[in-house]
């Protein structure tokens, strides 16, 4: 049995321009990795992302570097393969993620199992996913909510009139709000905003300060009336220990940490430290989202709406029914790539 690794880049057009406090995206470039033996195929994904120095050129170089190791793996356990690959491309966590998920998917399919069954029951309870409302004109943010009725919205903020935006959005829905400031607030803003936002049925605030503002986060954690969740401050496994001192919870993103293998270790460590657990996504296709949803039963919160923001997807896999995960009946992650 010969295993092969191949990959293909796609342009993912978005339904609306996606704006956060740092930049705007209209078309998301992404790479899909396929690991196959000609009978079963596993799929993983990583996006190009300027903030994390993930480019098409860098992803291509990293994937070509690990290709011989994967193709000689002879069905190693995924955790063993990840260890080898992480030494070969120690700084390209996005590429590691794409290969790790593709290999887990392939490994599960070869063993006729769903991927999530390796760490949870098939029908284990999972949290509802939020749906993201990116920064836009107030009228457009309201329109997005009207177009997509949903039980939980993640509201991207980082504008001078943030509180007024939330108040106006609250007028048109009683859904739960989660706030993501993407490092745009000060210590004082966060503490004061939290008091107002709590009365507006906001569940938590994600990454209000710059990732390097450790002293500021100590103050925010001690004084905020809402839970504070780390995102940019929690990228790798080694970040969990510090984040446990500065935040009430962490948001694990598979591309930032290098895939499912390290994410499982982060979850174990975070639970031992009593942290709230969330996992989030990039703007990505159903390939990546289906991999992410395999760990959903281990989490308190889920942000897996990446594919819902696309104008056109490239695969089928998990779907969502008003926030609830609807898993595929197929083995692995259940992903099937649409004919191109």
Coordinates of C-alpha atoms in Angstrom, one line a residue:
X1 CA 0.0 0.0 0.0
X2 CA 1.6 3.3 -1.2
X3 CA 0.5 6.5 0.6
X4 CA 0.7 9.7 -1.4
X5 CA 0.4 13.4 -0.2
X6 CA -0.9 15.9 -2.7
X7 CA -2.3 19.5 -2.2
X8 CA -4.3 22.1 -4.1
X9 CA -4.9 25.8 -3.6
X10 CA -8.3 27.3 -3.8
X11 CA -9.8 30.8 -3.8
X12 CA -12.8 30.9 -1.5
X13 CA -15.2 33.9 -2.3
X14 CA -16.9 35.3 0.7
X15 CA -20.6 36.3 0.9
X16 CA -19.7 39.6 2.4
X17 CA -16.3 41.4 2.9
X18 CA -15.0 40.1 6.2
X19 CA -13.5 42.9 8.3
X20 CA -11.9 42.7 11.8
X21 CA -9.9 45.4 13.6
X22 CA -6.7 44.5 11.5
X23 CA -7.8 43.9 7.9
X24 CA -10.5 43.0 5.4
X25 CA -10.8 39.8 3.3
X26 CA -13.0 39.4 0.2
X27 CA -11.5 36.2 -1.2
X28 CA -9.8 33.7 1.1
X29 CA -6.9 31.7 -0.3
X30 CA -6.6 28.2 1.2
X31 CA -4.8 24.9 0.6
X32 CA -6.4 21.5 0.9
X33 CA -4.1 18.5 1.6
X34 CA -5.0 15.0 0.5
X35 CA -3.4 11.9 1.9
X36 CA -4.5 8.8 0.0
X37 CA -3.6 5.2 -0.7
X38 CA -5.9 5.1 -3.8
X39 CA -8.7 3.5 -1.7
X40 CA -9.2 5.9 1.2
X41 CA -8.4 9.6 1.2
X42 CA -8.1 12.0 4.1
X43 CA -8.3 15.8 3.9
X44 CA -7.0 18.8 5.8
X45 CA -6.9 22.5 5.2
X46 CA -4.8 25.6 6.0
X47 CA -5.5 29.2 4.9
X48 CA -3.1 31.9 3.8
X49 CA -3.1 34.5 6.6
X50 CA -0.9 37.6 6.7
X51 CA -1.1 38.1 10.4
X52 CA 0.4 34.7 11.0
X53 CA 2.9 34.8 8.1
X54 CA 1.1 32.0 6.3
X55 CA 1.6 32.5 2.5
X56 CA 1.0 30.3 -0.5
X57 CA 4.8 30.1 -1.0
X58 CA 5.5 29.2 2.6
X59 CA 2.8 26.5 2.7
X60 CA 4.0 25.0 -0.6
X61 CA 7.6 24.8 0.6
X62 CA 6.6 23.2 3.9
X63 CA 4.2 20.6 2.3
X64 CA 6.9 19.6 -0.2
X65 CA 9.3 19.2 2.7
X66 CA 7.1 16.8 4.7
X67 CA 5.8 14.9 1.7
X68 CA 8.5 12.2 1.7
X69 CA 8.0 11.6 5.5
X70 CA 4.2 11.2 5.1
X71 CA 4.6 8.9 2.1
X72 CA 6.9 6.7 4.1
X73 CA 4.8 6.6 7.2
X74 CA 3.2 3.2 6.8
X75 CA 0.2 4.0 8.9
X76 CA 2.0 5.3 11.9
X77 CA -0.2 6.6 14.7
X78 CA -1.0 10.3 13.9
X79 CA 0.6 11.5 17.2
X80 CA 3.9 9.8 16.2
X81 CA 3.8 11.2 12.7
X82 CA 3.1 14.7 14.1
X83 CA 6.2 14.4 16.2
X84 CA 8.3 13.7 13.2
X85 CA 6.8 16.5 11.1
X86 CA 7.0 19.1 13.8
X87 CA 10.7 18.7 13.9
X88 CA 10.9 19.1 10.1
X89 CA 8.8 22.3 9.9
X90 CA 8.9 23.5 13.5
X91 CA 7.7 27.0 12.6
X92 CA 4.9 26.4 10.1
X93 CA 1.9 25.5 12.2
X94 CA -0.6 26.1 9.5
X95 CA 1.0 23.5 7.2
X96 CA 1.4 21.1 10.2
X97 CA -2.3 21.5 10.8
X98 CA -3.4 20.7 7.3
X99 CA -1.3 17.5 7.2
X100 CA -2.2 16.5 10.7
X101 CA -6.0 16.7 10.1
X102 CA -5.6 15.0 6.7
X103 CA -3.6 12.2 8.2
X104 CA -6.0 11.7 11.2
X105 CA -8.9 11.6 8.6
X106 CA -7.1 9.1 6.5
X107 CA -6.1 7.0 9.6
X108 CA -9.7 6.9 10.9
X109 CA -11.1 5.9 7.5
X110 CA -8.5 3.1 7.2
X111 CA -9.8 1.8 10.6
X112 CA -13.5 2.3 9.6
X113 CA -14.1 4.8 12.4
X114 CA -15.3 8.4 12.7
X115 CA -12.5 10.6 13.8
X116 CA -14.3 11.9 16.9
X117 CA -14.8 8.4 18.1
X118 CA -11.1 8.2 19.1
X119 CA -11.8 10.6 22.1
X120 CA -15.6 10.8 22.6
X121 CA -18.9 8.9 22.1
X122 CA -20.4 9.2 18.7
X123 CA -23.5 11.0 20.0
X124 CA -21.8 13.0 22.7
X125 CA -23.3 16.4 23.4
X126 CA -21.6 19.3 21.6
X127 CA -21.9 23.1 22.0
X128 CA -23.7 25.2 19.5
X129 CA -21.5 27.1 17.1
X130 CA -21.7 30.9 17.0
X131 CA -22.1 32.9 13.7
X132 CA -19.7 35.8 13.2
X133 CA -20.8 39.3 12.4
X134 CA -17.8 41.1 11.1
X135 CA -17.1 44.9 11.3
X136 CA -19.3 46.8 8.8
X137 CA -21.7 49.6 8.7
X138 CA -24.3 49.3 11.4
X139 CA -27.0 48.8 8.8
X140 CA -25.1 46.0 7.2
X141 CA -24.3 44.3 10.5
X142 CA -28.0 44.4 11.3
X143 CA -28.8 43.1 7.9
X144 CA -26.5 40.1 8.3
X145 CA -28.3 39.2 11.5
X146 CA -31.7 39.4 9.8
X147 CA -30.4 37.3 6.9
X148 CA -29.0 34.6 9.2
X149 CA -31.2 33.9 12.3
X150 CA -28.9 32.1 14.8
X151 CA -28.9 31.3 18.5
X152 CA -25.4 32.8 19.1
X153 CA -23.6 35.6 17.4
X154 CA -19.9 36.5 17.7
X155 CA -19.7 40.3 17.1
X156 CA -16.4 41.6 15.8
X157 CA -15.6 45.0 17.4
X158 CA -12.7 47.5 17.5
X159 CA -14.4 50.8 16.5
X160 CA -14.9 54.0 18.4
X161 CA -18.7 53.3 18.8
X162 CA -18.5 49.7 19.8
X163 CA -21.0 49.9 22.6
X164 CA -23.6 51.7 20.5
X165 CA -23.2 49.0 17.8
X166 CA -24.0 46.3 20.3
X167 CA -27.0 48.2 21.7
X168 CA -28.4 48.6 18.2
X169 CA -27.8 45.0 17.3
X170 CA -29.5 43.9 20.5
X171 CA -32.6 45.8 19.4
X172 CA -33.2 43.3 16.6
X173 CA -32.3 39.9 18.2
X174 CA -32.4 38.3 21.7
X175 CA -29.7 35.8 20.7
X176 CA -26.6 35.4 22.9
X177 CA -23.8 37.7 21.9
X178 CA -20.0 37.0 22.2
X179 CA -17.7 39.9 21.7
X180 CA -14.3 39.7 19.9
X181 CA -12.3 42.9 20.1
X182 CA -9.3 41.4 18.2
X183 CA -6.7 43.3 20.5
X184 CA -8.3 46.7 19.8
X185 CA -9.2 47.8 23.4
X186 CA -7.3 49.3 26.4
X187 CA -7.5 47.9 29.9
X188 CA -9.9 50.7 31.0
X189 CA -12.1 50.2 28.0
X190 CA -12.4 46.5 28.6
X191 CA -13.3 46.8 32.3
X192 CA -15.9 49.5 31.6
X193 CA -17.3 47.9 28.4
X194 CA -17.7 44.6 30.3
X195 CA -20.1 46.2 32.8
X196 CA -22.3 47.5 30.0
X197 CA -22.0 44.4 27.8
X198 CA -23.1 42.1 30.6
X199 CA -26.4 43.9 30.8
X200 CA -26.8 43.4 27.0
X201 CA -26.6 39.6 27.3
X202 CA -23.0 39.2 26.2
X203 CA -21.5 35.9 27.3
X204 CA -17.8 36.7 27.2
X205 CA -15.2 39.0 25.7
X206 CA -12.5 37.5 23.4
X207 CA -8.9 39.0 23.3
X208 CA -9.6 42.6 24.2
X209 CA -5.9 43.6 24.6
X210 CA -2.7 43.2 22.5
X211 CA -1.3 39.7 23.0
X212 CA 1.9 41.0 24.6
X213 CA 0.1 43.1 27.2
X214 CA 0.6 40.7 30.1
X215 CA 0.4 43.3 32.9
X216 CA -2.8 44.7 31.4
X217 CA -4.4 41.3 31.2
X218 CA -3.7 40.6 34.9
X219 CA -5.7 43.8 35.7
X220 CA -8.5 42.9 33.3
X221 CA -8.9 39.4 34.6
X222 CA -9.2 40.6 38.2
X223 CA -11.7 43.3 37.4
X224 CA -13.8 42.2 34.5
X225 CA -17.4 41.2 35.2
X226 CA -17.4 39.0 32.1
X227 CA -15.1 36.1 31.3
X228 CA -12.2 36.9 29.1
X229 CA -11.1 34.4 26.5
X230 CA -7.6 34.3 25.0
X231 CA -7.2 34.1 21.2
X232 CA -4.1 35.8 19.9
X233 CA -2.5 35.2 23.3
X234 CA -3.0 31.4 23.0
X235 CA -1.5 30.1 19.8
X236 CA 0.7 27.1 20.8
X237 CA 0.7 24.4 23.5
X238 CA 3.3 26.3 25.6
X239 CA 0.9 29.3 25.8
X240 CA -1.7 27.6 27.9
X241 CA 0.3 27.9 31.2
X242 CA 0.6 31.7 31.0
X243 CA -2.9 32.1 29.7
X244 CA -4.2 30.3 32.8
X245 CA -2.9 33.2 34.8
X246 CA -4.3 36.0 32.6
X247 CA -7.6 34.7 31.2
X248 CA -10.7 32.8 32.2
X249 CA -10.5 30.6 29.2
X250 CA -8.7 29.9 25.9
X251 CA -9.7 29.7 22.2
X252 CA -7.8 26.9 20.5
X253 CA -7.4 27.3 16.7
X254 CA -6.1 24.3 14.9
X255 CA -4.1 26.2 12.4
X256 CA -2.3 28.2 15.1
X257 CA -1.4 25.2 17.2
X258 CA -0.6 22.7 14.5
X259 CA -3.6 20.5 14.2
X260 CA -5.7 18.1 16.2
X261 CA -2.8 16.3 17.8
X262 CA -1.5 19.3 19.8
X263 CA -5.1 20.6 20.3
X264 CA -5.9 17.5 22.3
X265 CA -2.9 18.1 24.6
X266 CA -3.9 21.7 25.0
X267 CA -7.4 20.7 26.0
X268 CA -6.1 18.2 28.6
X269 CA -3.8 20.9 30.1
X270 CA -6.5 23.6 30.1
X271 CA -9.0 21.4 31.8
X272 CA -6.5 20.5 34.5
X273 CA -6.1 24.3 35.1
X274 CA -9.8 24.9 35.2
X275 CA -10.0 27.0 32.1
X276 CA -13.0 27.5 29.9
X277 CA -12.5 25.8 26.6
X278 CA -13.4 27.1 23.2
X279 CA -12.2 26.2 19.7
X280 CA -12.4 28.5 16.8
X281 CA -11.8 28.6 13.0
X282 CA -10.5 30.8 10.3
X283 CA -12.5 31.7 7.2
X284 CA -12.2 28.3 5.7
X285 CA -14.1 25.6 3.8
X286 CA -16.0 22.6 5.1
X287 CA -12.8 20.6 4.9
X288 CA -11.2 22.4 7.8
X289 CA -14.5 22.9 9.7
X290 CA -15.3 19.2 9.6
X291 CA -11.9 18.5 11.2
X292 CA -12.5 21.1 13.9
X293 CA -15.9 19.7 14.8
X294 CA -14.4 16.4 15.6
X295 CA -13.2 17.9 19.0
X296 CA -16.4 19.7 19.7
X297 CA -17.6 17.4 22.5
X298 CA -14.5 18.3 24.5
X299 CA -15.4 22.0 24.5
X300 CA -17.5 24.6 26.4
X301 CA -17.9 26.9 23.4
X302 CA -17.5 26.5 19.6
X303 CA -16.9 29.0 16.8
X304 CA -17.1 26.9 13.6
X305 CA -18.8 29.1 11.1
X306 CA -16.0 29.6 8.6
X307 CA -17.7 27.8 5.8
X308 CA -21.0 29.5 6.5
X309 CA -19.4 32.8 5.5
X310 CA -18.5 31.6 2.0
X311 CA -20.4 32.3 -1.2
X312 CA -19.2 29.0 -2.6
X313 CA -17.8 25.9 -0.7
X314 CA -15.5 23.3 -2.1
X315 CA -16.6 20.2 -0.1
X316 CA -19.4 18.6 1.9
X317 CA -19.0 17.3 5.5
X318 CA -20.5 18.6 8.7
X319 CA -23.4 20.9 8.4
X320 CA -25.2 23.1 11.0
X321 CA -28.9 23.2 12.0
X322 CA -29.4 26.5 13.8
X323 CA -26.0 26.2 15.4
X324 CA -26.2 22.4 16.1
X325 CA -23.6 20.2 14.4
X326 CA -25.0 17.7 11.9
X327 CA -22.2 15.2 11.4
X328 CA -21.7 13.2 8.2
X329 CA -22.4 9.5 8.2
X330 CA -19.0 8.7 6.6
X331 CA -15.9 7.6 8.4
X332 CA -13.0 10.0 9.3
X333 CA -14.2 13.6 9.2
X334 CA -16.8 12.8 6.6
X335 CA -15.4 15.2 4.0
X336 CA -16.0 14.7 0.3
X337 CA -14.5 17.2 -2.1
X338 CA -16.8 18.5 -4.8
X339 CA -15.7 17.8 -8.4
X340 CA -13.6 20.7 -9.7

